Amino acid sequence: MSASPAAQAPPFINALLGEDKSALLLKLVEGLDTSALHWLSGYTAGLAGRAPQATVIPVTPAPVAAPAVPLTIIYGTQTGNSRLLAERLKHQVESAGLAARLFRASDYPVRALAKETLLCVVISTQGDGDPPDDARGFCEFILGKRAPRMEGLRYAVLGLGDSSYPRFCEVGRLLDARFAELGASRLLERADCDVDFEPVATGWLDQAFTLAREVLTPRAAETATVVPLREPHAAPAFTKEAPYTAEVLLNQRITARGALKDVRHLELSLAGSGLEYAPGDALGVWPHNPPELVASFLSELRLDGEAPVTREGRTLPLVRWLSDALEITRLNRPFLERHARLSGSSALREVLEPGRAEAFRALLAGHQVIDVLRAHKATWDATELVQALRRLTPRLYSIASSSKRVGEEAHLTVAVVDYTAFDLRHFGAASYHLATRAAGTDAVRVFIEPNERFRLPEDGDKDVLMIGPGTGVAPFRAFVQERAETGAKGRNWLFFGEQHFRTQFLYQTEWQEALKKQTLHRLSLAFSRDRAQKVYVQHRLRESGRDVYEWLEGGAHLYVCGDAQRMAPDVHEALVDVVSTHGGTSREDAHAWLESLREQRRYLRDVY
Amino acid sequence: MSHQPKPLSEVEHIKTQSRLLRGSLAESLEDPVTGGLATPDTSLIKFHGSYQQDDRDLREERRQQKLEPDYSFMLRTRLPGGVCTPAQWLAMDALAREHANHTLRITTRQAFQLHGIIKDDLRPTIARINEAMMDTLAACGDVNRNVLCNPNPVDSRVHETVYQWAVRLSEHLLPKTRAYYEIWLGKEKVAGGEDEPIYGPTYLPRKFKAAVAVPPLNDVDVFAQDLGFIAIIEGDALVGFNVSVGGGMGATHGDAATYPRLADVVGFISPEQTLAVAEEVVKIHRDFGDRTNRKHARLKYVLEERGVPWFTAELEKRLGFALQPARPFAFEHNGDRFGWTEGHDGQWHLTLHLDSGRVADRPGATHLTGLREIARIHTGDFRLTANQNLVIAGVTPEAREAIDARVTAHALDSFRSASPVRRNALACVALPTCGLAMAEAERYLPAFVGRMEDRLRAHGLQDANLLLRITGCPNGCARPYLAEVGLVGKAPGRYNLHLGGDARGQRLNRLYRENIDEDAILAALEPLFEGYARERQPGEGFGDFVVRAGHVPSPSAQARPS
C-alpha cells in the first residue's frame, strides 16, 4: 500500500481544478507521507474557512518537515532472547533521554511501516528457516507484495539463530535484504548471532545505539492540527453501472476445519479507484453465475451454450448470457408463470393462484430456478429463456473495514452458500463467485453502496452497542477499526454469536487484540451449539440487561446487523424485555421508548 | 552492570504474586473470549496438574483464519507409585472418552495423562478425578512431582512396604495451599493460617523428582531423579534406603551450562528418617537452586557446582544427624518384566506392553475398550510403570484365564510378539500437543522402530535387548540420555543421536552425531550394528559394546558406584 495519492490524476481532479492546478497539486503531494498529507488537508480546509463541524484533533508530535521521531524497535521471539535484546536497546536509548518505541512483531501495526524513519528489528529464526510464531504476520507482510516503499527509512536488523541448522539466521537475512529492496537504507550492517548470542549482540546493540543517537536529536515537537474531512468532494468515477474491477488481495477462509459454515474474509484492492466509503456502507458485487449451475441449465434444457442469442439489441452466446448477464438462481413470479405455461404443470399453476401466497413464498424460499426446471419439465428455446430470465443484479455486502485502518482496500465477510437439495449441489451466485476468486490473480467488479441509515455517532464520546451474530458482525469490524483510528472516547460493546466457539468465532484474534488495546471494551458471546442448551445473542442481552439499559440510558447508540427473519425480531423482543425490566416500565412503554431511539437514529438496523 | 545480581526469572515473579498459586486462574477459566488462560496463569496451572497446549499441526492454519490456537489442556494425575484400583481406572477411562481425546496416556512418571480437554471441561474433569480418590495437585510445576516406585519387585512382599513410603513421600511433600480446592472443587475460602511450611511462597526454583527403587530392578531410573531412595532389603524386610541426590535429564541445545546428570549416592538411612531427609533435600533445592535461569535451576546444578561433600554436610547440618555409609546394592536393568510373574503370596501379575504408554482404540487393537473390560472384572489393582507400561496386579490363579482372554481379544498381547527393541522403547508425547517439542517422538516411534528392526534383523540381531528412547526436545521426559540409542529432537525430522547408555540406568550416553535425519541415523548405526553382531561378548549390551569398542568415549568420570 503506497501512501501517495494516485500517480495519474483521476479525471475528477482535472474537472475540479483545471489541468494546470491539478498538475501542481500532483507535484505538491508527490512523495509526501501520510502525516504530511493529513496536515495538508487540514491546512487547505482551514483556508477554505468553512471547516465542517468536525473536531480538531491535535497531533503530537507532528513530523511536519524534519523527522523528530522515536526509534522503533520490533522483535520477534520464540524463547525470549530477541525480546531481551530489544528491551536492552530501548533502555539504552531511553537512558540517553531519547525516545524509543518497542513492539512485539505481532503487536506492530504493519501499515505504519511506510511512515517509519528509524527502525531496528531483532528477530530469531526457528527450525528450518521459519520466523518465530509472533512474527509470522509481520514477515509475511514485509516479504509479501503489499509491503510499501520505504525510501524514508533507515533500518538495522539483528538476527538470532542456531548455526547447527542449515538456514542459520535466515529470517533476519531475508528482512534485511527486503528492506533494502523496498528503498530503505541501512543504518548498520546486519549481524547474525549464534546460540551464544551475547558477544555479537552486545557489539551490534552498542553500534546501533550510537548511530541511532546521531539521528535522534531531542527537540521540542511542533504541533499541527488535523481537520478530518467528512464528505467526499466529487462524485465517484465508478458506479453500479460502471463498476470498478477490484483485485482480490486475500481470500481467506475464517472458519476452522470441521466448521458447519464456510465463511470467507476477502480483501479487495480499491487502489487508484477514487472510491471512498464510510463504515456502514456496503460494497456492491457483480457476480458471475457458477459454471456448474450454467452447465446444469444447458443439460437440463438440452440447449447449445454456443448458440448466439439476442436480447435488447445485444448478442451473446447463450452460455455467456447465463453466466454473466442473467439471474439464474433466484426465482421470480413472471418466470414461474411462463414456466408453468410451458410445462403445463398443474401443481405449479396452483401455487401461482391468488390466495396461495404462503405456498408461493415457500416455493421461492426453498428453491432455485434449476429446481423448478428439473421438477416441472418443459421445453424452452434459447431466445425465449434469455427473454424470460431477469437481468443479473449485484449483491450487497456490508463492508468489514475502515479505510482509515486499511487504506485503499475494502474487506468483506462472506458466508458461502453451498448446500445440497433435491440431489443437486446449490450455490449462492455472489458468495460462490467471491469464494472462488484467487488472491493475486482474480478480480471482482464492485461499487460502493452508501448506507446513510447505518452510521456511527458523529460524537465519538458516545457509547456504541453492536449486535451482529454470524456475518452480521462485518460492519462492526469496520466500526471498531474506525473508532480506534479516530480515537473515539466512547465505549464499544459487541454481541456476537455463532454455532461453535472453536471453529466459528469470526475474527477471534482481532477482537482479542481490540480488547487488549481497549478499542473494544466488552464482548458478549453466544455459541449456540457448544452446550445442550442453545444460547443466542438475545440471551446474552437479557443476562446483561442492567448494563445494556444503563448504556442506552447514557446515550449509547444501538446497532443490529444480520438475519432479518428471526434474529432481528428476537433481539428486539429481548430489548423490550431489558428496557421494561430495568427501566421499570410496561412493555408498551418499553416498545415506545425503543421507537423513540429509532427516531433519534440511535437504534439502527441493517438486516437482510 | 557486571556486579548486579542477575534478575529473577519471569516465573519467579508470577509465583511471588500468585497468592499461593491462585493468580487469576479463576478469572481465566471464566473468560469466554479465549479457550486459553492469561499468560501468568499458564505457569500457575502446572502446579494444579495441567498444561495449556494447542494442536501445533493447526497453529499456522488457524492464525491465517484469524482464530487463536486450538487450545486445550493436558491433565496429569498424581498417582504415587502408579497404583490405581479398577474403579479408578474406569473413572479415568470415562473421562478420556467424555472430556478428552479418547485416549489415556501412561507417563514415564507412572501417572495418567488426559489430552485435549477444553477449558470449560477442566473443572468437571478435575472434580471427577477427585471423586475417584485421586488428584492432580503438584503433578506438574515447581514442586515435588509424582513419586515413582517399582511396581513389580522380584520379591513381591516388599512392594506394599516401599509403595507406602512412596505414598507418604508424595503426601508429605504436597503443597499446602488451599488454592487447588477453591479453584477446582468450589471449596470455601478459609481465612488465615495458610502457608507453605516446606516450600515457602515461591515454591521451588524448578521441578523436583523423587523415586523409590527396589534392586535389582531400576525401572524407575533412580539416578535420573533429584532424589532417590534405593531400598535395602535384608531377608524379606526393608532395613532402610540408600539416598541418591542430584540426578536430572533436562538440557538445552547449544547451552553448555546445561546437561543431564546422574545422581550421587550420599549415604544410607533408616526408614523412619525418610521423610525428614526428603524434606531437607527439597529445602536445600529451595534455598540454593538458581532462580534466575530456569534452564539451570534443577537441584543437579547445585550438586555439580557446590560438590557432593558440601551437599552432604549441608544436609546433615539441617537434619541434625549424620548419614550412615551407603550399603551395597546392584541393579540388573531398567526395563519392565513382561508377561506373567508370580508373587510370594500366590497372586499373579501381568505386565503388558503399550506403545509409548498410549491407551487408545485403534482398528484391530482396541486397547481402551479391552482394559475397560478387564477393569470391570479385575479384583486386584493396576500399576502404571515408569516405562509407560501397565501391570495388571494381584490376579488370582483362577482369574488368569479371563484376563488372558480379554488381553488376546483386544490385541493387548504385544508383550509376547513385539521385538525386544519395540518393547523396551520409550517416547515422550511431543507433537502435536507439547509446546516444547521440536521434532516428533510418540507419533514417529513405531515407524522408526520398524526401520531399526529391519537393520537389526539384517545383522541377525532381532533378539538384541536394545534400549531405544526418543524425545522431541532436550528436556528429557523419556530419559533419553540413559538409553543405549537415544534420539533427541532438534527440528522436524532431525535428531541428535546419543549412544552408550548401559540399560541399567547407571551410565549416561554420549552425543554421537548432531542434527541428522532418519537416513543419516540409520547410516550411522549400520556399522555399529555390524560390529556388534560380530564382536559382542556373551551377554554384552549394545551400549556397553559401543563404549568398549571405543565408538563413544569411556564415561569413567560419569560412572556411579554400584
mmCIF file of C-alpha atoms in Angstrom, chain A residues 282-548:
data_model
loop_
_atom_site.group_PDB
_atom_site.id
_atom_site.type_symbol
_atom_site.label_atom_id
_atom_site.label_comp_id
_atom_site.label_asym_id
_atom_site.label_seq_id
_atom_site.Cartn_x
_atom_site.Cartn_y
_atom_site.Cartn_z
ATOM 1 C CA ALA A 282 -21.981 -1.736 1.559
ATOM 2 C CA LEU A 283 -19.949 -2.972 -1.346
ATOM 3 C CA GLY A 284 -21.931 -3.974 -4.389
ATOM 4 C CA VAL A 285 -20.572 -7.052 -6.124
ATOM 5 C CA TRP A 286 -21.425 -8.073 -9.658
ATOM 6 C CA PRO A 287 -21.255 -11.849 -9.608
ATOM 7 C CA HIS A 288 -20.824 -14.428 -12.309
ATOM 8 C CA ASN A 289 -23.026 -17.459 -12.011
ATOM 9 C CA PRO A 290 -21.368 -20.739 -11.006
ATOM 10 C CA PRO A 291 -20.145 -22.628 -14.108
ATOM 11 C CA GLU A 292 -21.577 -25.855 -12.639
ATOM 12 C CA LEU A 293 -25.011 -24.281 -12.485
ATOM 13 C CA VAL A 294 -24.799 -22.933 -16.036
ATOM 14 C CA ALA A 295 -23.846 -26.411 -17.201
ATOM 15 C CA SER A 296 -26.842 -27.881 -15.343
ATOM 16 C CA PHE A 297 -29.136 -25.408 -17.106
ATOM 17 C CA LEU A 298 -27.825 -26.310 -20.526
ATOM 18 C CA SER A 299 -28.014 -30.040 -19.980
ATOM 19 C CA GLU A 300 -31.408 -29.893 -18.274
ATOM 20 C CA LEU A 301 -32.894 -27.868 -21.125
ATOM 21 C CA ARG A 302 -30.795 -29.605 -23.810
ATOM 22 C CA LEU A 303 -29.618 -26.271 -25.195
ATOM 23 C CA ASP A 304 -26.427 -25.387 -27.014
ATOM 24 C CA GLY A 305 -24.336 -22.969 -24.998
ATOM 25 C CA GLU A 306 -22.595 -21.598 -28.032
ATOM 26 C CA ALA A 307 -25.807 -20.579 -29.785
ATOM 27 C CA PRO A 308 -25.926 -16.784 -30.236
ATOM 28 C CA VAL A 309 -28.927 -15.134 -28.627
ATOM 29 C CA THR A 310 -30.046 -11.529 -28.924
ATOM 30 C CA ARG A 311 -31.821 -9.538 -26.229
ATOM 31 C CA GLU A 312 -32.331 -5.792 -26.237
ATOM 32 C CA GLY A 313 -30.032 -5.441 -29.204
ATOM 33 C CA ARG A 314 -27.162 -7.318 -27.567
ATOM 34 C CA THR A 315 -25.967 -10.634 -28.957
ATOM 35 C CA LEU A 316 -24.061 -13.139 -26.867
ATOM 36 C CA PRO A 317 -23.610 -16.906 -26.833
ATOM 37 C CA LEU A 318 -26.241 -18.473 -24.561
ATOM 38 C CA VAL A 319 -23.604 -19.621 -22.114
ATOM 39 C CA ARG A 320 -22.429 -16.029 -21.634
ATOM 40 C CA TRP A 321 -25.987 -14.808 -21.051
ATOM 41 C CA LEU A 322 -26.405 -17.440 -18.381
ATOM 42 C CA SER A 323 -23.102 -16.955 -16.653
ATOM 43 C CA ASP A 324 -22.629 -13.190 -16.837
ATOM 44 C CA ALA A 325 -25.862 -11.377 -17.550
ATOM 45 C CA LEU A 326 -28.927 -13.153 -16.197
ATOM 46 C CA GLU A 327 -30.297 -14.087 -12.821
ATOM 47 C CA ILE A 328 -30.374 -17.897 -12.735
ATOM 48 C CA THR A 329 -30.504 -18.653 -9.025
ATOM 49 C CA ARG A 330 -33.343 -16.589 -7.502
ATOM 50 C CA LEU A 331 -36.856 -17.317 -8.649
ATOM 51 C CA ASN A 332 -39.451 -14.683 -9.570
ATOM 52 C CA ARG A 333 -43.132 -14.698 -10.408
ATOM 53 C CA PRO A 334 -43.067 -13.801 -14.145
ATOM 54 C CA PHE A 335 -40.593 -16.548 -14.877
ATOM 55 C CA LEU A 336 -42.623 -19.045 -12.865
ATOM 56 C CA GLU A 337 -45.797 -18.101 -14.720
ATOM 57 C CA ARG A 338 -44.067 -18.574 -18.022
ATOM 58 C CA HIS A 339 -42.642 -21.922 -16.937
ATOM 59 C CA ALA A 340 -45.983 -23.072 -15.611
ATOM 60 C CA ARG A 341 -47.468 -22.449 -19.053
ATOM 61 C CA LEU A 342 -44.639 -24.159 -20.916
ATOM 62 C CA SER A 343 -44.560 -27.176 -18.635
ATOM 63 C CA GLY A 344 -48.303 -27.471 -18.253
ATOM 64 C CA SER A 345 -47.682 -28.313 -14.616
ATOM 65 C CA SER A 346 -50.898 -28.023 -12.685
ATOM 66 C CA ALA A 347 -49.035 -28.141 -9.397
ATOM 67 C CA LEU A 348 -47.038 -25.099 -10.380
ATOM 68 C CA ARG A 349 -50.132 -23.291 -11.678
ATOM 69 C CA GLU A 350 -51.875 -23.874 -8.371
ATOM 70 C CA VAL A 351 -49.079 -22.315 -6.371
ATOM 71 C CA LEU A 352 -49.329 -19.230 -8.556
ATOM 72 C CA GLU A 353 -53.034 -18.737 -7.964
ATOM 73 C CA PRO A 354 -54.122 -15.757 -5.906
ATOM 74 C CA GLY A 355 -54.689 -16.699 -2.285
ATOM 75 C CA ARG A 356 -51.769 -19.160 -2.274
ATOM 76 C CA ALA A 357 -49.318 -16.582 -1.023
ATOM 77 C CA GLU A 358 -47.931 -18.880 1.652
ATOM 78 C CA ALA A 359 -47.183 -21.747 -0.742
ATOM 79 C CA PHE A 360 -45.703 -19.296 -3.226
ATOM 80 C CA ARG A 361 -43.418 -17.823 -0.567
ATOM 81 C CA ALA A 362 -42.323 -21.300 0.435
ATOM 82 C CA LEU A 363 -41.535 -22.151 -3.177
ATOM 83 C CA LEU A 364 -39.425 -19.024 -3.543
ATOM 84 C CA ALA A 365 -37.616 -19.573 -0.270
ATOM 85 C CA GLY A 366 -36.813 -23.235 -0.802
ATOM 86 C CA HIS A 367 -35.982 -23.426 -4.488
ATOM 87 C CA GLN A 368 -33.680 -22.038 -7.092
ATOM 88 C CA VAL A 369 -34.572 -21.754 -10.776
ATOM 89 C CA ILE A 370 -32.855 -25.027 -11.603
ATOM 90 C CA ASP A 371 -35.031 -26.907 -9.091
ATOM 91 C CA VAL A 372 -38.184 -25.778 -10.853
ATOM 92 C CA LEU A 373 -36.731 -26.685 -14.258
ATOM 93 C CA ARG A 374 -35.960 -30.168 -13.010
ATOM 94 C CA ALA A 375 -39.217 -30.731 -11.150
ATOM 95 C CA HIS A 376 -41.528 -29.476 -13.881
ATOM 96 C CA LYS A 377 -40.135 -30.411 -17.257
ATOM 97 C CA ALA A 378 -40.670 -28.001 -20.112
ATOM 98 C CA THR A 379 -39.166 -27.198 -23.476
ATOM 99 C CA TRP A 380 -37.539 -23.797 -23.708
ATOM 100 C CA ASP A 381 -35.763 -22.371 -26.687
ATOM 101 C CA ALA A 382 -32.703 -20.285 -26.091
ATOM 102 C CA THR A 383 -34.156 -16.919 -27.068
ATOM 103 C CA GLU A 384 -37.291 -17.490 -25.018
ATOM 104 C CA LEU A 385 -35.202 -18.384 -21.997
ATOM 105 C CA VAL A 386 -32.971 -15.346 -22.290
ATOM 106 C CA GLN A 387 -36.042 -13.120 -22.602
ATOM 107 C CA ALA A 388 -37.786 -14.684 -19.619
ATOM 108 C CA LEU A 389 -34.946 -14.569 -17.099
ATOM 109 C CA ARG A 390 -34.308 -11.356 -15.193
ATOM 110 C CA ARG A 391 -31.161 -9.385 -15.556
ATOM 111 C CA LEU A 392 -28.469 -10.298 -13.111
ATOM 112 C CA THR A 393 -28.352 -7.896 -10.175
ATOM 113 C CA PRO A 394 -25.437 -7.097 -7.919
ATOM 114 C CA ARG A 395 -25.334 -8.366 -4.328
ATOM 115 C CA LEU A 396 -24.551 -6.038 -1.468
ATOM 116 C CA TYR A 397 -22.148 -6.875 1.349
ATOM 117 C CA SER A 398 -21.594 -4.696 4.409
ATOM 118 C CA ILE A 399 -18.011 -3.524 4.252
ATOM 119 C CA ALA A 400 -15.988 -5.045 7.077
ATOM 120 C CA SER A 401 -13.187 -2.495 7.169
ATOM 121 C CA SER A 402 -12.474 1.137 7.859
ATOM 122 C CA SER A 403 -10.430 2.855 5.176
ATOM 123 C CA LYS A 404 -8.738 4.770 7.965
ATOM 124 C CA ARG A 405 -7.241 1.448 9.018
ATOM 125 C CA VAL A 406 -6.802 -0.381 5.726
ATOM 126 C CA GLY A 407 -6.247 2.419 3.234
ATOM 127 C CA GLU A 408 -7.429 1.815 -0.303
ATOM 128 C CA GLU A 409 -8.951 -1.567 0.380
ATOM 129 C CA ALA A 410 -12.379 -2.916 1.185
ATOM 130 C CA HIS A 411 -12.817 -6.055 3.256
ATOM 131 C CA LEU A 412 -15.821 -8.348 3.128
ATOM 132 C CA THR A 413 -17.123 -11.136 5.323
ATOM 133 C CA VAL A 414 -18.866 -13.649 3.122
ATOM 134 C CA ALA A 415 -20.775 -16.764 4.136
ATOM 135 C CA VAL A 416 -20.502 -19.180 1.236
ATOM 136 C CA VAL A 417 -23.902 -20.513 0.285
ATOM 137 C CA ASP A 418 -23.286 -24.113 -0.721
ATOM 138 C CA TYR A 419 -25.782 -26.855 0.060
ATOM 139 C CA THR A 420 -27.316 -29.914 -1.448
ATOM 140 C CA ALA A 421 -31.042 -30.077 -2.095
ATOM 141 C CA PHE A 422 -33.077 -32.271 -4.407
ATOM 142 C CA ASP A 423 -29.880 -34.283 -5.021
ATOM 143 C CA LEU A 424 -28.173 -31.263 -6.500
ATOM 144 C CA ARG A 425 -25.446 -29.020 -5.161
ATOM 145 C CA HIS A 426 -26.676 -25.438 -4.860
ATOM 146 C CA PHE A 427 -24.615 -22.290 -4.654
ATOM 147 C CA GLY A 428 -25.249 -18.654 -3.928
ATOM 148 C CA ALA A 429 -24.254 -16.737 -7.031
ATOM 149 C CA ALA A 430 -22.200 -13.971 -5.428
ATOM 150 C CA SER A 431 -20.786 -15.877 -2.475
ATOM 151 C CA TYR A 432 -19.702 -18.668 -4.796
ATOM 152 C CA HIS A 433 -18.181 -16.155 -7.152
ATOM 153 C CA LEU A 434 -16.285 -14.449 -4.339
ATOM 154 C CA ALA A 435 -15.217 -17.664 -2.668
ATOM 155 C CA THR A 436 -13.686 -18.974 -5.867
ATOM 156 C CA ARG A 437 -11.675 -15.835 -6.688
ATOM 157 C CA ALA A 438 -7.974 -16.425 -6.231
ATOM 158 C CA ALA A 439 -5.917 -13.789 -4.470
ATOM 159 C CA GLY A 440 -3.308 -12.199 -6.676
ATOM 160 C CA THR A 441 -4.850 -13.229 -9.985
ATOM 161 C CA ASP A 442 -8.613 -12.683 -9.959
ATOM 162 C CA ALA A 443 -10.675 -9.547 -9.684
ATOM 163 C CA VAL A 444 -14.251 -8.648 -8.813
ATOM 164 C CA ARG A 445 -16.455 -5.893 -10.252
ATOM 165 C CA VAL A 446 -17.573 -3.686 -7.401
ATOM 166 C CA PHE A 447 -19.071 -0.346 -6.444
ATOM 167 C CA ILE A 448 -19.889 1.460 -3.221
ATOM 168 C CA GLU A 449 -23.468 1.473 -1.998
ATOM 169 C CA PRO A 450 -23.680 4.154 0.680
ATOM 170 C CA ASN A 451 -25.870 3.418 3.690
ATOM 171 C CA GLU A 452 -26.599 6.669 5.479
ATOM 172 C CA ARG A 453 -29.000 4.824 7.768
ATOM 173 C CA PHE A 454 -26.261 2.855 9.451
ATOM 174 C CA ARG A 455 -23.715 5.371 10.650
ATOM 175 C CA LEU A 456 -21.559 5.693 13.727
ATOM 176 C CA PRO A 457 -22.495 8.585 16.005
ATOM 177 C CA GLU A 458 -20.779 11.784 14.928
ATOM 178 C CA ASP A 459 -19.878 12.348 18.545
ATOM 179 C CA GLY A 460 -17.058 9.948 19.299
ATOM 180 C CA ASP A 461 -17.761 10.204 23.032
ATOM 181 C CA LYS A 462 -20.999 8.273 22.624
ATOM 182 C CA ASP A 463 -21.033 4.604 23.543
ATOM 183 C CA VAL A 464 -21.874 2.071 20.888
ATOM 184 C CA LEU A 465 -23.719 -1.239 21.316
ATOM 185 C CA MET A 466 -23.335 -3.583 18.373
ATOM 186 C CA ILE A 467 -25.322 -6.765 17.887
ATOM 187 C CA GLY A 468 -24.008 -8.784 14.977
ATOM 188 C CA PRO A 469 -24.190 -12.558 15.046
ATOM 189 C CA GLY A 470 -22.788 -14.515 12.121
ATOM 190 C CA THR A 471 -21.645 -12.429 9.180
ATOM 191 C CA GLY A 472 -23.712 -9.632 10.697
ATOM 192 C CA VAL A 473 -20.500 -8.828 12.501
ATOM 193 C CA ALA A 474 -18.962 -7.407 9.307
ATOM 194 C CA PRO A 475 -19.871 -3.714 9.682
ATOM 195 C CA PHE A 476 -18.872 -3.822 13.333
ATOM 196 C CA ARG A 477 -15.334 -4.789 12.385
ATOM 197 C CA ALA A 478 -15.408 -1.562 10.373
ATOM 198 C CA PHE A 479 -16.932 0.339 13.315
ATOM 199 C CA VAL A 480 -14.319 -0.823 15.793
ATOM 200 C CA GLN A 481 -11.487 -0.075 13.367
ATOM 201 C CA GLU A 482 -12.891 3.382 12.652
ATOM 202 C CA ARG A 483 -13.377 4.259 16.323
ATOM 203 C CA ALA A 484 -9.866 3.091 17.093
ATOM 204 C CA GLU A 485 -8.364 5.119 14.264
ATOM 205 C CA THR A 486 -10.280 8.286 15.125
ATOM 206 C CA GLY A 487 -9.509 7.919 18.827
ATOM 207 C CA ALA A 488 -13.191 7.951 19.741
ATOM 208 C CA LYS A 489 -13.573 8.101 23.514
ATOM 209 C CA GLY A 490 -16.891 6.261 23.738
ATOM 210 C CA ARG A 491 -17.028 2.608 24.697
ATOM 211 C CA ASN A 492 -17.721 -0.206 22.228
ATOM 212 C CA TRP A 493 -19.684 -3.315 23.187
ATOM 213 C CA LEU A 494 -20.122 -6.124 20.704
ATOM 214 C CA PHE A 495 -22.563 -9.019 20.891
ATOM 215 C CA PHE A 496 -21.513 -11.857 18.624
ATOM 216 C CA GLY A 497 -22.930 -15.313 18.160
ATOM 217 C CA GLU A 498 -22.323 -18.368 16.017
ATOM 218 C CA GLN A 499 -22.644 -22.116 16.293
ATOM 219 C CA HIS A 500 -19.262 -23.177 17.721
ATOM 220 C CA PHE A 501 -16.590 -21.327 19.670
ATOM 221 C CA ARG A 502 -13.703 -23.423 18.397
ATOM 222 C CA THR A 503 -14.398 -23.202 14.697
ATOM 223 C CA GLN A 504 -16.724 -20.268 14.021
ATOM 224 C CA PHE A 505 -15.590 -17.389 16.194
ATOM 225 C CA LEU A 506 -15.260 -14.915 13.318
ATOM 226 C CA TYR A 507 -12.269 -12.576 13.693
ATOM 227 C CA GLN A 508 -11.489 -14.004 17.129
ATOM 228 C CA THR A 509 -7.879 -12.871 17.274
ATOM 229 C CA GLU A 510 -8.788 -9.380 16.088
ATOM 230 C CA TRP A 511 -11.379 -8.991 18.828
ATOM 231 C CA GLN A 512 -8.881 -10.256 21.393
ATOM 232 C CA GLU A 513 -6.399 -7.686 20.199
ATOM 233 C CA ALA A 514 -9.009 -4.924 20.280
ATOM 234 C CA LEU A 515 -9.986 -5.856 23.844
ATOM 235 C CA LYS A 516 -6.347 -5.751 24.847
ATOM 236 C CA LYS A 517 -5.897 -2.327 23.273
ATOM 237 C CA GLN A 518 -9.209 -1.173 24.702
ATOM 238 C CA THR A 519 -10.590 -0.283 21.333
ATOM 239 C CA LEU A 520 -13.284 -2.836 22.112
ATOM 240 C CA HIS A 521 -14.490 -2.643 25.685
ATOM 241 C CA ARG A 522 -16.860 -5.516 26.009
ATOM 242 C CA LEU A 523 -17.532 -8.655 24.007
ATOM 243 C CA SER A 524 -20.529 -10.835 24.771
ATOM 244 C CA LEU A 525 -20.547 -14.205 23.076
ATOM 245 C CA ALA A 526 -23.221 -16.766 22.354
ATOM 246 C CA PHE A 527 -22.248 -20.056 20.772
ATOM 247 C CA SER A 528 -25.450 -21.917 20.178
ATOM 248 C CA ARG A 529 -24.225 -25.454 19.687
ATOM 249 C CA ASP A 530 -21.460 -25.849 22.242
ATOM 250 C CA ARG A 531 -23.854 -26.816 25.013
ATOM 251 C CA ALA A 532 -27.019 -28.842 25.228
ATOM 252 C CA GLN A 533 -28.972 -25.633 25.799
ATOM 253 C CA LYS A 534 -28.860 -23.285 22.817
ATOM 254 C CA VAL A 535 -27.713 -19.782 23.579
ATOM 255 C CA TYR A 536 -28.178 -16.829 21.244
ATOM 256 C CA VAL A 537 -27.239 -13.149 21.399
ATOM 257 C CA GLN A 538 -30.689 -12.248 22.723
ATOM 258 C CA HIS A 539 -29.978 -14.409 25.795
ATOM 259 C CA ARG A 540 -26.779 -12.505 26.402
ATOM 260 C CA LEU A 541 -28.672 -9.222 26.026
ATOM 261 C CA ARG A 542 -31.091 -10.281 28.755
ATOM 262 C CA GLU A 543 -28.291 -11.572 31.002
ATOM 263 C CA SER A 544 -26.515 -8.250 30.748
ATOM 264 C CA GLY A 545 -29.804 -6.362 30.772
ATOM 265 C CA ARG A 546 -28.914 -3.994 33.571
ATOM 266 C CA ASP A 547 -25.747 -2.821 31.808
ATOM 267 C CA VAL A 548 -27.410 -2.700 28.396
#
